[in-house]
Tab-separated table of C-alpha atoms in Angstrom:
chain	number	residue	atom	x	y	z
A	1	UNK	CA	15.783	-0.692	9.462
A	2	UNK	CA	14.647	-2.048	6.044
A	3	UNK	CA	15.447	1.419	4.364
A	4	UNK	CA	18.914	1.301	6.153
A	5	UNK	CA	19.611	-2.095	5.087
A	6	UNK	CA	18.553	-1.232	1.610
A	7	UNK	CA	20.438	2.080	1.238
A	8	UNK	CA	23.574	0.663	2.618
A	9	UNK	CA	23.802	-1.940	0.330
A	10	UNK	CA	22.859	0.200	-2.598
A	11	UNK	CA	26.011	2.177	-1.530
A	12	UNK	CA	28.096	-0.713	-1.708
A	13	UNK	CA	26.850	-1.868	-5.288
A	14	UNK	CA	28.496	0.379	-7.900
A	15	UNK	CA	27.141	-1.764	-10.773
A	16	UNK	CA	23.742	-1.488	-9.808
A	17	UNK	CA	23.944	2.264	-9.376
A	18	UNK	CA	25.451	2.586	-12.843
A	19	UNK	CA	22.617	0.509	-14.383
A	20	UNK	CA	20.093	2.898	-12.680
A	21	UNK	CA	21.892	5.880	-13.847
A	22	UNK	CA	21.920	4.583	-17.510
A	23	UNK	CA	18.227	3.531	-17.125
A	24	UNK	CA	17.429	7.085	-16.061
A	25	UNK	CA	19.481	8.683	-18.782
A	26	UNK	CA	17.776	6.491	-21.409
A	27	UNK	CA	14.244	7.262	-20.080
A	28	UNK	CA	15.025	11.076	-20.210
A	29	UNK	CA	16.548	11.111	-23.749
A	30	UNK	CA	13.353	9.207	-24.942
A	31	UNK	CA	11.268	11.536	-23.470
A	32	UNK	CA	12.999	14.486	-24.748
A	33	UNK	CA	12.614	12.969	-28.306
A	34	UNK	CA	8.859	12.148	-27.833
A	35	UNK	CA	8.384	15.797	-26.695
A	36	UNK	CA	10.121	17.274	-29.902
A	37	UNK	CA	8.234	15.183	-32.489
A	38	UNK	CA	4.739	14.563	-30.833
A	39	UNK	CA	4.063	18.132	-29.216
A	40	UNK	CA	3.529	19.667	-32.646
A	41	UNK	CA	0.545	17.319	-33.309
A	42	UNK	CA	-0.733	17.375	-29.806
A	43	UNK	CA	-1.373	13.456	-29.916
A	44	UNK	CA	0.655	10.156	-29.378
A	45	UNK	CA	-0.538	6.784	-30.908
A	46	UNK	CA	-1.784	4.344	-28.332
A	47	UNK	CA	0.260	1.678	-27.563
A	48	UNK	CA	-0.295	-1.718	-25.425
A	49	UNK	CA	-1.542	-0.643	-22.066
A	50	UNK	CA	-0.494	-2.995	-19.246
A	51	UNK	CA	-1.599	-0.524	-16.525
A	52	UNK	CA	-5.340	-0.376	-16.494
A	53	UNK	CA	-5.293	3.272	-14.902
A	54	UNK	CA	-3.805	4.551	-18.472
A	55	UNK	CA	-5.918	2.691	-20.820
A	56	UNK	CA	-8.261	5.245	-21.943
A	57	UNK	CA	-7.536	6.931	-25.240
A	58	UNK	CA	-7.773	10.399	-23.428
A	59	UNK	CA	-4.212	9.350	-21.947
A	60	UNK	CA	-2.662	9.500	-25.609
A	61	UNK	CA	-3.291	13.625	-25.725
A	62	UNK	CA	-0.843	16.224	-24.936
A	63	UNK	CA	0.154	16.661	-22.371
A	64	UNK	CA	-1.467	13.671	-20.554
A	65	UNK	CA	0.764	11.198	-22.337
A	66	UNK	CA	3.802	13.187	-20.960
A	67	UNK	CA	2.417	12.666	-17.386
A	68	UNK	CA	1.611	9.127	-18.162
A	69	UNK	CA	4.910	8.140	-19.424
A	70	UNK	CA	6.922	10.148	-16.802
A	71	UNK	CA	5.222	8.334	-14.151
A	72	UNK	CA	5.594	4.907	-15.747
A	73	UNK	CA	9.448	5.527	-16.332
A	74	UNK	CA	9.420	6.444	-12.584
A	75	UNK	CA	7.606	3.569	-11.339
A	76	UNK	CA	10.046	1.220	-13.530
A	77	UNK	CA	12.968	2.851	-12.351
A	78	UNK	CA	12.178	2.341	-8.719
A	79	UNK	CA	11.110	-1.284	-9.416
A	80	UNK	CA	14.561	-1.780	-10.463
A	81	UNK	CA	16.053	0.383	-7.770
A	82	UNK	CA	14.317	-1.814	-5.007
A	83	UNK	CA	14.947	-5.359	-6.384
A	84	UNK	CA	17.834	-7.588	-6.754
A	85	UNK	CA	19.999	-5.301	-4.651
A	86	UNK	CA	22.818	-7.787	-3.412
A	87	UNK	CA	23.123	-8.291	0.206
A	88	UNK	CA	19.718	-7.156	1.198
A	89	UNK	CA	17.559	-9.051	3.498
A	90	UNK	CA	14.728	-10.437	1.459
A	91	UNK	CA	11.993	-9.164	4.086
A	92	UNK	CA	13.547	-5.770	4.112
A	93	UNK	CA	13.893	-5.672	0.182
A	94	UNK	CA	9.708	-6.579	-0.039
A	95	UNK	CA	8.980	-4.110	2.509
A	96	UNK	CA	11.207	-1.293	0.793
A	97	UNK	CA	9.759	-2.382	-2.765
A	98	UNK	CA	6.068	-2.027	-1.211
A	99	UNK	CA	6.502	1.240	0.356
A	100	UNK	CA	8.134	2.777	-2.649
A	101	UNK	CA	5.351	1.508	-4.645
A	102	UNK	CA	2.635	3.039	-2.228
A	103	UNK	CA	4.373	6.310	-2.461
A	104	UNK	CA	4.406	6.338	-6.222
A	105	UNK	CA	0.761	5.140	-6.519
A	106	UNK	CA	0.026	8.039	-4.239
A	107	UNK	CA	1.423	10.462	-6.733
A	108	UNK	CA	0.210	8.863	-10.037
A	109	UNK	CA	-1.356	11.426	-12.362
A	110	UNK	CA	-4.455	9.030	-12.343
A	111	UNK	CA	-5.231	10.113	-8.927
A	112	UNK	CA	-5.706	13.874	-9.706
A	113	UNK	CA	-8.483	15.299	-11.418
A	114	UNK	CA	-6.191	17.809	-13.053
A	115	UNK	CA	-4.031	15.568	-14.575
A	116	UNK	CA	-6.434	12.600	-15.336
A	117	UNK	CA	-8.118	13.396	-18.666
A	118	UNK	CA	-10.619	10.433	-18.264
A	119	UNK	CA	-11.829	11.492	-14.864
A	120	UNK	CA	-12.085	15.274	-15.969
A	121	UNK	CA	-14.188	14.199	-19.008
A	122	UNK	CA	-16.736	12.001	-16.966
A	123	UNK	CA	-16.696	14.425	-14.078
A	124	UNK	CA	-17.927	17.205	-16.110
A	125	UNK	CA	-20.135	15.251	-18.330
A	126	UNK	CA	-21.870	13.542	-15.081
A	127	UNK	CA	-22.010	16.295	-12.626
A	128	UNK	CA	-19.994	13.841	-10.409
A	129	UNK	CA	-16.972	16.283	-9.734
A	130	UNK	CA	-18.421	16.743	-5.924
A	131	UNK	CA	-18.219	13.031	-5.904
A	132	UNK	CA	-14.733	12.234	-7.385
A	133	UNK	CA	-13.391	15.374	-5.062
A	134	UNK	CA	-15.016	13.579	-1.819
A	135	UNK	CA	-13.776	10.187	-2.445
A	136	UNK	CA	-10.095	11.966	-3.045
A	137	UNK	CA	-10.514	13.727	0.299
A	138	UNK	CA	-11.797	10.529	2.085
A	139	UNK	CA	-8.848	8.800	0.761
A	140	UNK	CA	-6.501	11.271	1.901
A	141	UNK	CA	-7.804	11.507	5.404
A	142	UNK	CA	-7.589	7.776	5.802
A	143	UNK	CA	-4.239	7.516	4.524
A	144	UNK	CA	-3.109	10.532	6.654
A	145	UNK	CA	-4.898	10.287	9.888
A	146	UNK	CA	-5.461	6.574	10.427
A	147	UNK	CA	-2.316	5.166	8.668
A	148	UNK	CA	0.306	7.701	8.930
A	149	UNK	CA	-0.614	9.822	11.951
A	150	UNK	CA	-2.233	6.859	13.806
A	151	UNK	CA	-4.919	9.218	15.186
A	152	UNK	CA	-7.210	6.614	16.184
A	153	UNK	CA	-4.817	4.800	18.647
A	154	UNK	CA	-3.907	7.918	19.861
A	155	UNK	CA	-7.378	9.305	20.865
A	156	UNK	CA	-7.097	12.011	18.394
A	157	UNK	CA	-9.699	10.897	15.648
A	158	UNK	CA	-12.769	12.970	15.936
A	159	UNK	CA	-16.532	12.081	14.603
A	160	UNK	CA	-18.873	15.017	14.997
A	161	UNK	CA	-16.351	16.809	17.267
A	162	UNK	CA	-15.987	14.154	19.579
A	163	UNK	CA	-12.760	11.871	19.918
A	164	UNK	CA	-13.259	8.317	19.236
A	165	UNK	CA	-11.478	6.097	21.902
A	166	UNK	CA	-10.739	2.296	21.602
A	167	UNK	CA	-11.125	1.893	25.265
A	168	UNK	CA	-14.998	2.953	24.982
A	169	UNK	CA	-15.685	-0.476	22.816
A	170	UNK	CA	-17.555	-2.813	25.078
A	171	UNK	CA	-18.898	-5.387	22.008
A	172	UNK	CA	-16.338	-8.366	21.543
A	173	UNK	CA	-13.982	-8.002	18.690
A	174	UNK	CA	-12.329	-10.404	16.546
A	175	UNK	CA	-9.052	-9.143	14.962
A	176	UNK	CA	-6.949	-10.955	12.367
A	177	UNK	CA	-3.321	-10.401	11.695
A	178	UNK	CA	-0.961	-12.020	9.357
A	179	UNK	CA	2.650	-12.938	9.829
A	180	UNK	CA	4.166	-11.199	6.549
A	181	UNK	CA	1.714	-8.405	6.444
A	182	UNK	CA	3.463	-4.918	5.435
A	183	UNK	CA	0.552	-2.694	5.306
A	184	UNK	CA	-0.671	-3.317	9.088
A	185	UNK	CA	2.219	-5.797	10.807
A	186	UNK	CA	0.714	-8.005	13.011
A	187	UNK	CA	2.944	-6.999	16.143
A	188	UNK	CA	1.255	-3.429	15.481
A	189	UNK	CA	-2.199	-4.834	15.392
A	190	UNK	CA	-1.488	-7.085	18.479
A	191	UNK	CA	-1.171	-3.585	20.477
A	192	UNK	CA	-4.848	-3.667	20.549
A	193	UNK	CA	-4.729	-5.471	23.689
A	194	UNK	CA	-2.913	-2.490	25.563
A	195	UNK	CA	-5.541	-0.055	24.048
A	196	UNK	CA	-8.970	-2.147	24.692
A	197	UNK	CA	-10.355	-3.813	27.962
A	198	UNK	CA	-13.360	-5.718	26.181
A	199	UNK	CA	-13.116	-9.529	25.230
A	200	UNK	CA	-10.908	-9.642	22.219
A	201	UNK	CA	-10.086	-12.799	19.942
A	202	UNK	CA	-7.040	-12.556	18.420
A	203	UNK	CA	-5.945	-14.704	15.173
A	204	UNK	CA	-2.500	-14.805	13.550
A	205	UNK	CA	-2.376	-16.543	10.469
A	206	UNK	CA	0.264	-17.631	8.141
A	207	UNK	CA	0.551	-15.419	4.704
A	208	UNK	CA	0.652	-11.554	3.697
A	209	UNK	CA	-1.500	-8.926	3.503
A	210	UNK	CA	-4.141	-10.633	1.052
A	211	UNK	CA	-3.192	-14.459	1.116
A	212	UNK	CA	-3.449	-14.470	4.809
A	213	UNK	CA	-7.139	-12.845	4.729
A	214	UNK	CA	-8.273	-14.771	1.591
A	215	UNK	CA	-7.469	-17.932	2.890
A	216	UNK	CA	-9.963	-20.398	1.858
A	217	UNK	CA	-9.673	-24.134	2.418
A	218	UNK	CA	-7.797	-26.132	0.190
A	219	UNK	CA	-4.312	-24.543	0.173
A	220	UNK	CA	-1.289	-26.275	1.264
A	221	UNK	CA	0.864	-24.651	4.221
A	222	UNK	CA	-1.680	-22.855	5.744
A	223	UNK	CA	-1.928	-22.450	9.804
A	224	UNK	CA	-3.152	-20.282	12.176
A	225	UNK	CA	-3.174	-19.431	16.097
A	226	UNK	CA	-6.029	-18.122	17.995
A	227	UNK	CA	-6.209	-16.767	21.493
A	228	UNK	CA	-8.998	-15.099	23.355
A	229	UNK	CA	-8.348	-12.403	26.171
A	230	UNK	CA	-11.385	-12.008	28.254
A	231	UNK	CA	-12.605	-8.915	29.865
A	232	UNK	CA	-10.255	-8.326	32.974
A	233	UNK	CA	-7.891	-10.760	31.938
A	234	UNK	CA	-3.916	-9.849	32.519
A	235	UNK	CA	-1.716	-8.877	29.330
A	236	UNK	CA	-0.112	-11.546	27.524
A	237	UNK	CA	2.811	-10.564	25.147
A	238	UNK	CA	3.089	-11.238	21.475
A	239	UNK	CA	6.089	-13.474	22.681
A	240	UNK	CA	3.850	-15.641	24.988
A	241	UNK	CA	1.335	-15.919	22.047
A	242	UNK	CA	3.863	-17.434	19.805
A	243	UNK	CA	5.609	-19.633	22.740
A	244	UNK	CA	2.480	-20.745	24.106
A	245	UNK	CA	-0.022	-21.146	21.391
A	246	UNK	CA	0.324	-24.192	18.883
A	247	UNK	CA	-0.271	-23.688	15.258
A	248	UNK	CA	-3.464	-25.271	13.889
A	249	UNK	CA	-3.172	-26.758	10.442
A	250	UNK	CA	-5.238	-25.425	7.486
A	251	UNK	CA	-7.479	-22.603	6.990
A	252	UNK	CA	-8.785	-20.155	9.899
A	253	UNK	CA	-12.112	-19.908	7.663
A	254	UNK	CA	-13.283	-23.093	9.151
A	255	UNK	CA	-12.719	-21.998	12.596
């Protein structure tokens, strides 16, 4: 729904589309000129670094500065494309912007050994290539299997050749969801009630992915709802949670 809302309003905003086209043309022209004048020296002078991923001096060497600049220009273009689109609902705009940023970050040249000169130098000098590769493999597995494919909820996630089933959990569980979380929407997290039978305490707090969790006392406007499903108790819908559970003012950390 968010992508549809954004794309339909983009189609109805020719002025914004023209601005984005001009931005793309300008970036392409600047890159072409840089290649023409800098490739001969194999080096591009370091500039102010606003992104810690590309602050190492090694990113100033050819062709790594080209990878860096192309990525940052693409990131800047998508930031402009997914913000301030006339008519798009604010929540949908935030969601599209977040998803675009996540996809871009996954493609960042800093995430690949071949295109990251700083990591390549460190890996070969320290013998840590296997470690870096292992971390990248773990991240890819986590993102693909647990986030995109949702294998754990579907009984398809295996450890030592055996599937892990949420229904096998016997220990009581405390689960936190946040009202404006774009990474783990609380309505999806609430489905744990349908996948488990053990005692489960579900807490829904104000805020987003970070602010809702890092909710130390002292912040204005914080509140939460908290309910416990005992073993064998009937299912309560998320609508019942909102309608029948009064919000408690303050930080849930004090609970």
